[in-house]
Amino acid sequence: MSNIQMLNEKSSWQEHFSRFTIKKVSLILHLFFMLLAFFLSRAVMFEAAVPFLLPLWAIVRNRYENEKWAVFIGGLIGALSLSLGQGLILLLQLGFYELLIRFRYWKPPMAIAVALAIFFGQLLWQSILHMGIPPFIVQLYVYYEMILAFFMTIFVKLFFVEPYRFWSASWSYERVGAGLVILAVVLTGMHSLTISYFSLFTFVLHLSICIAAITGGITVASSVSTIIGALVGISELSFTGMIAVYALTGVSSGLCKGIGRVGAVIGSLIPSIFFFFYDSTLPLDSVYFVSVLIAGVVFLLLPEKMLNFLENIIRPKRDEVLLKRQEWLTEHTTEKLETFQRFVLFMKELVFERFTSTENVSEIRKIEPCATCMSCFRYDRCWGEKNIGMDENIRRWFLAKSGLSEKEQMLAEEQIRTKCVKSSKLLEELDYQLYNDKMNGQFYHGKKMIALQLRDLSNHLNKLMEDMKNETLSFKTIEEELSHEFKRANIDCFQIDVLNNTLGERVIVCSFINNDTRDDLYLLCERIILPVLYEVFAEPFQVDRISNHKTPFAHFQVRFRSAVRYKIQYDIYSRAKNSNVVSGDSHAIFHIHPGLVAIMLSDGMGQSREAKRESRRLVRLMRECLSYNMNPETAMHTLHYVLSLNREVDMYATIDFALVDLQKGELWSWKAGSMSTYILRGEQLMKVEGSSAPVGFMPVFSIETEKVNLLADDYVVMVSDGLFSSKYDWDEQERNFVKLLKSKIRVGMPIEALLYDVMDSYQSQYEVEDDCTVIIFNVSHVVPKWAVFRPVS
């Protein structure tokens, strides 16, 4: 029983303590608003206008319903402490305000309602007091009071947000400024409250300056002291003297912040001591200095947590908060991405590596006897040692079925019928095998396409995780980062402007003091600045322009641009069969960015509009895939899979795709059913071969990928299969075509005329019997116009 009683007593004490805490907080809030209202109602501007209580009443009545009676009591006591008449004026103004906000037909905004209530209240009181229309000077003071009340309402509304947002809402500069204005007005209301040698106004003012100095430094301290001093000076119509004392107090206290709290207190005393000996007319008496000393002692005794809290309000540490958020986000996002990365790798292995045969599906199938032949009485005659070549007939049938010629297919079926007694059943079984081969090839390629897409996704995730791990949140701009790197290299650059920060298109302008000559500056750029830029951006740069400026002072401006070592020139020859309007070939040459050029050549099957549409669609889709940063091999496999499904007619297209890296001088080539690519380097010939099936041609699809390092003045030629005729020897046509190209290049013929001259000579020897497209391009060094030499490869 004793334990139960102890537990009950403990719970009752906790309940009493919690209730006491709630009551204590409520009591502090009521006391705060009562004192605030008391001092605001005593704040007199221009020695006549008292406009500051009604704005507080309007905001508290609207947002802090529980504290409105504390405001009413405190304000009424403060007004009565001035005079009985001021108390009656306050009651009149409160009455008019309540009438205005309760008016059914028009509800004015809060600031306008406050101004109108002050106007009507003062006009009624002054009319009664003067037995008629008040004098002009009195009316002027009424207008002043209206304007001050209007703006004070805005300041109070900015500072006293809704109760649930008071501590959570951001302490913006506007809100802090509004708080300073309210503090200055409150200090004005304290000005006449002096007990013996203690002045409440001087005490609070110097305590505020010391707090502003230690939390915000010289900027905040000087701003606080100047604003408060100016408003207090306006209230007493004294614009000199003490305003200078207050302003210098803030500056001096902020300058001594580095010493600590003691330094801030000592700094706040220096201007007062100086002006005490300098100007005997200022009210720097014993009351003033005693109050300042008490404020200094109280400031030294303030808890550190309170000052840290105020410092965070005045100068919020947004960088540290955002850095912690970024670290948290990076940690958790990386964890999720790693989990997803493992899932991607598992799916890649599941859909492709585990359940895909290691056999090369591109190999020609081995011809074996089928079920019909195994059950036939002529099996030994057809498949024995003395066979009649049935396996060769079946192989020809498979090859004919994989082509587009109906004539060859009919001929292959006729050969089987003449040699097989069960030809109908055999052809039916072969059709079934061919269908299975197509489905198996489609299934194989579907899994490969998904695996390649998962691989690309995995690569993107890897890059994202590396970026998140290696790059921490930085609040420095790229200009600040470059400035730091220049300082490390002892480069005196006073201004940096990054005009474009896109890869391959970066433009950076740096400004240097005009101490050196232009040649010395160019040497500095080449030897030191360009390596620094390369280290920061991981791409080469070049000096684009150096300009000399005289205003606002003599200095040089240097413009740096992303460097492209090579430039490309190209020409295209395209001809339709029999001079038709429509050609089945399509091509595209475009820059992915200034340092990377894409070249595409597609040949649709046939010479019709459908062939043109198919090749053009393939080029367009390939270009769209590249725009989404898809790997070219993945893009070609994806397009093959998409184009091979749900086809109404059998329309295929080849694709010859090349990427030319103009910064590194590299050629990447992907081929699907396309012709060889020829690379001419002087008298040397290199070929990039291709032997895979066209895009959309089932069941087998593979892609040849090859990388070639290019040198300056290399010529690269891409052709469609219509260039070489079936009537002549293929190797002979190829040799003569390359020979013509070399002869024209040797004599230095411009590339714009080279291709048409070559094709004119070539067609005089051989007949071009199909749609023909030839693309030729060469790479050369980017040489400035002023260069007196040409670089050698």
Coordinates of C-alpha atoms in Angstrom, one line a residue, residues 369-780:
P369 CA 17.6 -34.5 -90.0
C370 CA 14.2 -33.5 -88.7
A371 CA 11.4 -35.8 -87.5
T372 CA 9.8 -36.2 -90.9
C373 CA 13.1 -37.4 -92.4
M374 CA 13.8 -39.8 -89.5
S375 CA 10.5 -41.6 -90.0
C376 CA 10.9 -41.8 -93.8
F377 CA 11.8 -45.0 -95.7
R378 CA 14.2 -43.0 -97.9
Y379 CA 16.2 -41.7 -94.9
D380 CA 19.4 -43.5 -95.8
R381 CA 19.2 -42.4 -99.4
C382 CA 18.8 -38.7 -98.4
W383 CA 21.0 -38.6 -95.3
G384 CA 23.3 -41.5 -95.6
E385 CA 26.8 -41.6 -96.9
K386 CA 25.5 -41.7 -100.5
N387 CA 23.0 -38.9 -99.9
I388 CA 21.5 -36.7 -102.6
G389 CA 22.4 -33.4 -100.8
M390 CA 19.2 -32.9 -98.8
D391 CA 21.1 -31.0 -96.1
E392 CA 22.4 -28.6 -98.7
N393 CA 18.9 -28.0 -100.0
I394 CA 17.6 -27.4 -96.5
R395 CA 20.4 -24.9 -95.9
R396 CA 19.6 -23.1 -99.1
W397 CA 16.0 -23.0 -98.0
F398 CA 16.9 -21.4 -94.6
L399 CA 19.1 -18.8 -96.4
A400 CA 16.4 -18.0 -98.9
K401 CA 13.8 -17.5 -96.1
S402 CA 16.1 -15.1 -94.3
G403 CA 16.2 -12.8 -97.4
L404 CA 13.7 -10.8 -99.2
S405 CA 13.7 -12.4 -102.6
E406 CA 10.5 -14.3 -103.3
K407 CA 12.1 -15.8 -106.3
E408 CA 14.9 -17.5 -104.4
Q409 CA 12.4 -18.8 -101.8
M410 CA 10.2 -20.4 -104.4
L411 CA 13.3 -21.9 -106.1
A412 CA 14.5 -23.4 -102.8
E413 CA 11.1 -24.9 -102.1
E414 CA 10.9 -26.4 -105.6
Q415 CA 14.3 -28.1 -105.1
I416 CA 13.1 -29.7 -101.9
R417 CA 9.9 -30.9 -103.6
T418 CA 11.8 -32.5 -106.5
K419 CA 14.0 -34.6 -104.1
C420 CA 11.6 -35.3 -101.2
V421 CA 8.6 -37.7 -101.3
K422 CA 7.2 -36.0 -98.1
S423 CA 7.9 -32.4 -99.2
S424 CA 4.7 -30.9 -97.8
K425 CA 5.2 -32.3 -94.4
L426 CA 8.9 -31.5 -94.4
L427 CA 8.3 -27.9 -95.5
E428 CA 5.7 -27.6 -92.7
E429 CA 8.2 -28.8 -90.2
L430 CA 10.9 -26.5 -91.5
D431 CA 8.5 -23.5 -91.3
Y432 CA 7.9 -24.5 -87.6
Q433 CA 11.6 -24.7 -87.0
L434 CA 12.1 -21.3 -88.6
Y435 CA 9.4 -19.8 -86.5
N436 CA 11.0 -21.3 -83.4
D437 CA 14.4 -19.8 -84.4
K438 CA 12.8 -16.4 -84.8
M439 CA 11.1 -16.6 -81.5
N440 CA 14.2 -17.8 -79.7
G441 CA 16.3 -15.1 -81.4
Q442 CA 13.7 -12.5 -80.4
F443 CA 13.6 -13.8 -76.8
Y444 CA 17.4 -13.8 -76.7
H445 CA 17.6 -10.3 -78.1
G446 CA 14.9 -9.1 -75.7
K447 CA 16.9 -10.3 -72.8
K448 CA 20.0 -8.7 -74.1
M449 CA 18.3 -5.4 -74.7
I450 CA 17.0 -5.3 -71.1
A451 CA 20.4 -6.3 -69.8
L452 CA 22.0 -3.4 -71.8
Q453 CA 19.4 -1.0 -70.6
L454 CA 20.0 -2.1 -67.0
R455 CA 23.8 -1.7 -67.6
D456 CA 23.2 1.9 -68.7
L457 CA 21.0 2.5 -65.7
S458 CA 23.7 1.0 -63.5
N459 CA 26.3 3.3 -65.0
H460 CA 24.2 6.3 -64.4
L461 CA 23.6 5.3 -60.8
N462 CA 27.3 4.7 -60.3
K463 CA 28.1 8.2 -61.6
L464 CA 25.4 9.7 -59.4
M465 CA 26.7 7.9 -56.2
E466 CA 30.3 9.0 -57.0
D467 CA 29.2 12.6 -57.4
M468 CA 27.2 12.5 -54.1
K469 CA 30.2 10.9 -52.3
N470 CA 32.9 13.0 -53.7
E471 CA 31.2 16.4 -53.8
T472 CA 30.1 17.9 -50.5
L473 CA 27.8 20.8 -50.3
S474 CA 29.6 24.1 -51.1
F475 CA 28.2 27.5 -50.8
K476 CA 31.1 28.9 -53.0
T477 CA 30.3 29.8 -56.5
I478 CA 32.4 28.5 -59.3
E479 CA 34.0 32.0 -59.5
E480 CA 35.0 31.8 -55.9
E481 CA 36.5 28.3 -56.4
L482 CA 38.5 29.5 -59.4
S483 CA 39.7 32.6 -57.4
H484 CA 40.9 30.2 -54.6
E485 CA 42.8 28.1 -57.1
F486 CA 44.4 31.2 -58.7
K487 CA 45.5 32.4 -55.3
R488 CA 47.1 29.0 -54.7
A489 CA 49.0 29.5 -58.0
N490 CA 50.0 33.1 -57.0
I491 CA 47.9 34.5 -59.9
D492 CA 46.7 38.1 -59.2
C493 CA 43.2 38.0 -60.7
F494 CA 40.7 40.5 -59.3
Q495 CA 37.5 39.5 -61.1
I496 CA 36.3 36.2 -62.6
D497 CA 33.0 35.8 -64.6
V498 CA 31.8 32.4 -65.8
L499 CA 29.6 33.3 -68.7
N500 CA 28.8 29.7 -69.7
N501 CA 29.4 26.6 -67.6
T502 CA 28.1 23.9 -70.1
L503 CA 30.5 21.1 -70.9
G504 CA 32.3 21.8 -74.1
E505 CA 30.9 25.4 -74.3
R506 CA 32.4 27.0 -71.2
V507 CA 33.3 30.7 -71.5
I508 CA 35.3 32.3 -68.7
V509 CA 36.4 36.0 -68.5
C510 CA 39.3 36.9 -66.1
S511 CA 40.4 40.4 -65.3
F512 CA 44.1 41.2 -64.4
I513 CA 45.8 44.4 -63.3
N514 CA 47.6 46.1 -66.2
N515 CA 51.2 45.5 -64.9
D516 CA 52.6 43.3 -67.7
T517 CA 52.6 43.5 -71.5
R518 CA 50.2 41.6 -73.6
D519 CA 52.8 39.0 -74.5
D520 CA 53.7 38.4 -70.9
L521 CA 50.1 38.0 -70.0
Y522 CA 49.5 35.5 -72.9
L523 CA 52.5 33.5 -71.7
L524 CA 51.0 33.5 -68.1
C525 CA 47.8 32.2 -69.5
E526 CA 49.4 29.4 -71.6
R527 CA 51.8 28.3 -68.8
I528 CA 49.8 28.6 -65.6
I529 CA 46.2 29.6 -66.0
L530 CA 45.2 27.0 -68.7
P531 CA 46.5 24.1 -66.5
V532 CA 44.5 25.5 -63.6
L533 CA 41.3 25.6 -65.7
Y534 CA 41.9 22.1 -66.9
E535 CA 42.3 20.9 -63.3
V536 CA 39.1 22.5 -62.2
F537 CA 36.9 21.7 -65.1
A538 CA 38.6 18.5 -66.5
E539 CA 38.6 19.8 -70.1
P540 CA 41.1 21.7 -72.1
F541 CA 40.7 25.5 -72.6
Q542 CA 42.1 28.0 -75.0
V543 CA 42.7 31.8 -74.9
D544 CA 40.0 33.3 -77.0
R545 CA 40.7 37.0 -76.7
I546 CA 42.8 39.5 -74.7
S547 CA 41.4 43.0 -74.5
N548 CA 42.9 46.1 -72.9
H549 CA 40.5 48.4 -70.9
K550 CA 41.1 51.8 -69.5
T551 CA 37.9 52.3 -67.4
P552 CA 37.3 52.3 -64.5
F553 CA 41.1 51.7 -64.3
A554 CA 43.7 50.2 -66.6
H555 CA 43.4 46.4 -66.7
F556 CA 43.4 43.4 -69.1
Q557 CA 40.4 41.1 -69.7
V558 CA 41.2 37.6 -71.0
R559 CA 38.4 35.4 -72.4
F560 CA 38.9 31.6 -72.1
R561 CA 36.9 29.2 -74.1
S562 CA 36.6 25.4 -74.1
A563 CA 39.2 24.1 -76.5
V564 CA 38.5 21.9 -79.4
R565 CA 41.7 20.5 -80.9
Y566 CA 40.2 19.4 -84.1
K567 CA 37.6 20.8 -86.5
I568 CA 35.6 18.8 -89.0
Q569 CA 34.7 19.4 -92.6
Y570 CA 32.3 17.2 -94.5
D571 CA 30.4 16.8 -97.7
I572 CA 27.6 14.5 -98.8
Y573 CA 26.7 12.9 -102.1
S574 CA 23.3 11.4 -102.4
R575 CA 21.6 9.9 -105.5
A576 CA 18.4 8.0 -106.0
K577 CA 18.1 5.0 -108.3
N578 CA 17.3 5.9 -111.9
S579 CA 17.1 9.6 -110.9
N580 CA 14.0 9.0 -108.8
V581 CA 12.7 11.7 -106.6
V582 CA 12.7 9.4 -103.5
S583 CA 15.8 7.7 -102.1
G584 CA 15.7 5.0 -99.5
D585 CA 18.8 6.4 -97.8
S586 CA 18.8 8.9 -94.9
H587 CA 21.6 10.7 -93.1
A588 CA 22.2 13.1 -90.4
I589 CA 25.3 15.1 -89.1
F590 CA 25.0 17.1 -86.0
H591 CA 27.0 18.3 -82.9
I592 CA 26.0 16.7 -79.6
H593 CA 28.2 19.4 -78.1
P594 CA 31.0 21.5 -79.7
G595 CA 33.5 18.7 -79.0
L596 CA 31.5 15.7 -80.2
V597 CA 30.0 15.2 -83.7
A598 CA 27.5 12.4 -84.5
I599 CA 27.2 11.1 -88.1
M600 CA 24.5 8.7 -89.2
L601 CA 23.8 6.9 -92.4
S602 CA 20.8 4.6 -92.8
D603 CA 19.7 2.6 -95.9
G604 CA 16.1 1.4 -96.1
M605 CA 15.4 -1.8 -97.9
G606 CA 14.3 -0.9 -101.4
Q607 CA 13.8 2.4 -103.3
S608 CA 10.2 3.3 -102.3
R609 CA 8.8 5.9 -100.0
E610 CA 8.3 3.2 -97.4
A611 CA 12.1 2.5 -97.4
K612 CA 12.7 6.3 -97.1
R613 CA 10.3 6.5 -94.2
E614 CA 11.9 3.5 -92.4
S615 CA 15.4 4.8 -92.7
R616 CA 14.4 8.3 -91.7
R617 CA 12.5 7.0 -88.7
L618 CA 15.5 5.0 -87.6
V619 CA 17.8 8.1 -87.8
R620 CA 15.2 10.2 -85.9
L621 CA 14.8 7.7 -83.1
M622 CA 18.5 7.2 -82.8
R623 CA 19.0 10.9 -82.4
E624 CA 16.3 11.0 -79.7
C625 CA 18.0 8.2 -77.8
L626 CA 21.3 10.0 -77.9
S627 CA 19.6 13.1 -76.5
Y628 CA 18.7 11.1 -73.4
N629 CA 22.4 10.1 -72.9
M630 CA 21.7 6.5 -73.9
N631 CA 24.7 4.4 -74.9
P632 CA 24.8 3.9 -78.7
E633 CA 24.9 0.1 -78.5
T634 CA 22.0 0.1 -76.1
A635 CA 20.1 2.5 -78.3
M636 CA 20.6 0.3 -81.4
H637 CA 19.6 -2.9 -79.6
T638 CA 16.5 -1.1 -78.3
L639 CA 15.5 0.2 -81.7
H640 CA 16.0 -3.2 -83.3
Y641 CA 13.7 -4.8 -80.7
V642 CA 11.1 -2.1 -81.1
L643 CA 11.1 -2.0 -84.9
S644 CA 11.0 -5.8 -85.2
L645 CA 7.7 -6.1 -83.2
N646 CA 4.2 -5.6 -84.6
R647 CA 5.3 -5.1 -88.2
E648 CA 2.7 -5.1 -90.9
V649 CA 5.3 -5.5 -93.6
D650 CA 8.9 -6.6 -93.5
M651 CA 10.8 -3.4 -93.8
Y652 CA 14.3 -3.2 -92.5
A653 CA 17.0 -0.5 -92.4
T654 CA 20.8 -0.5 -91.9
I655 CA 22.5 2.0 -89.6
D656 CA 26.1 3.2 -89.8
F657 CA 26.7 5.4 -86.8
A658 CA 29.9 7.3 -85.9
L659 CA 30.9 9.6 -83.1
V660 CA 33.9 11.9 -83.7
D661 CA 35.6 13.3 -80.5
L662 CA 37.1 16.6 -81.6
Q663 CA 39.0 17.1 -78.4
K664 CA 40.8 13.7 -78.3
G665 CA 40.7 12.9 -82.0
E666 CA 38.9 9.6 -81.7
L667 CA 36.4 7.9 -84.0
W668 CA 33.8 5.5 -82.5
S669 CA 31.9 3.4 -85.0
W670 CA 28.8 1.2 -84.6
K671 CA 27.4 -0.8 -87.5
A672 CA 24.3 -2.8 -88.1
G673 CA 24.1 -4.2 -91.6
S674 CA 26.0 -1.3 -93.0
M675 CA 29.0 -1.1 -95.4
S676 CA 32.6 -0.7 -94.4
T677 CA 34.0 2.7 -93.4
Y678 CA 37.2 3.8 -95.1
I679 CA 39.9 5.9 -93.4
L680 CA 42.5 7.4 -95.7
R681 CA 45.7 8.5 -94.1
G682 CA 48.0 9.6 -96.9
E683 CA 48.6 6.5 -99.0
Q684 CA 47.5 4.2 -96.1
L685 CA 44.0 2.7 -96.1
M686 CA 42.2 1.5 -92.9
K687 CA 38.8 -0.2 -93.0
V688 CA 36.1 -0.5 -90.2
E689 CA 34.2 -3.6 -91.3
G690 CA 30.6 -4.5 -90.5
S691 CA 28.8 -7.9 -90.9
S692 CA 25.7 -7.8 -88.7
A693 CA 22.1 -7.8 -89.8
P694 CA 20.1 -4.7 -90.4
V695 CA 18.0 -3.1 -87.6
G696 CA 14.7 -4.9 -87.2
F697 CA 15.8 -8.0 -89.0
M698 CA 15.1 -11.1 -86.9
P699 CA 16.1 -13.5 -85.4
V700 CA 19.8 -12.5 -85.1
F701 CA 21.1 -9.1 -84.3
S702 CA 24.6 -8.0 -83.3
I703 CA 26.6 -4.8 -83.4
E704 CA 30.2 -4.2 -84.3
T705 CA 31.9 -1.5 -82.3
E706 CA 35.3 -0.2 -83.1
K707 CA 37.5 2.8 -81.9
V708 CA 40.1 4.4 -84.2
N709 CA 42.5 7.2 -83.2
L710 CA 42.3 9.9 -85.9
L711 CA 45.2 12.2 -86.9
A712 CA 44.9 15.6 -88.5
D713 CA 44.1 15.5 -92.3
D714 CA 42.6 12.0 -92.1
Y715 CA 39.7 11.4 -94.4
V716 CA 36.8 9.2 -93.3
V717 CA 34.3 7.9 -95.9
M718 CA 31.0 6.2 -95.1
V719 CA 28.9 4.7 -97.9
S720 CA 25.7 2.9 -98.5
D721 CA 25.5 -0.5 -100.3
G722 CA 24.2 1.1 -103.5
L723 CA 27.7 2.4 -104.3
F724 CA 28.9 -1.0 -105.6
S725 CA 27.1 -2.8 -108.3
S726 CA 26.4 -6.6 -108.4
K727 CA 27.3 -6.7 -112.1
Y728 CA 31.0 -6.0 -111.5
D729 CA 33.7 -7.5 -109.3
W730 CA 33.2 -6.1 -105.7
D731 CA 36.9 -5.8 -104.8
E732 CA 37.7 -4.2 -108.1
Q733 CA 35.1 -1.5 -107.6
E734 CA 36.3 -0.9 -104.1
R735 CA 40.0 -0.5 -105.2
N736 CA 39.1 1.9 -108.0
F737 CA 36.9 4.0 -105.7
V738 CA 39.6 4.3 -103.1
K739 CA 42.2 5.1 -105.9
L740 CA 40.0 7.9 -107.1
L741 CA 39.7 9.3 -103.6
K742 CA 43.4 9.3 -103.0
S743 CA 44.2 10.9 -106.4
K744 CA 41.8 13.8 -105.7
I745 CA 43.1 14.2 -102.1
R746 CA 46.7 14.2 -103.3
V747 CA 46.2 17.2 -105.5
G748 CA 44.6 19.1 -102.7
M749 CA 41.1 19.4 -104.0
P750 CA 38.6 21.1 -101.6
I751 CA 36.3 18.7 -99.8
E752 CA 33.3 20.5 -101.1
A753 CA 34.2 19.6 -104.7
L754 CA 36.1 16.4 -104.1
L755 CA 33.2 14.0 -103.6
Y756 CA 31.2 15.0 -106.7
D757 CA 34.4 14.9 -108.9
V758 CA 35.1 11.4 -107.6
M759 CA 31.6 10.1 -108.1
D760 CA 31.5 11.6 -111.6
S761 CA 34.7 9.7 -112.6
Y762 CA 33.5 6.5 -110.8
Q763 CA 30.1 6.4 -112.5
S764 CA 31.8 6.7 -115.9
Q765 CA 33.4 3.3 -115.2
Y766 CA 30.6 1.5 -113.2
E767 CA 26.8 1.7 -113.2
V768 CA 25.2 2.6 -109.9
E769 CA 22.1 0.5 -109.8
D770 CA 20.7 1.4 -106.4
D771 CA 20.2 4.4 -104.1
C772 CA 23.6 5.7 -103.3
T773 CA 24.8 7.9 -100.5
V774 CA 28.5 8.8 -99.7
I775 CA 29.6 10.9 -96.7
I776 CA 33.2 12.1 -96.5
F777 CA 34.7 14.2 -93.7
N778 CA 38.2 15.1 -92.6
V779 CA 39.6 16.4 -89.3
S780 CA 42.3 19.0 -89.0

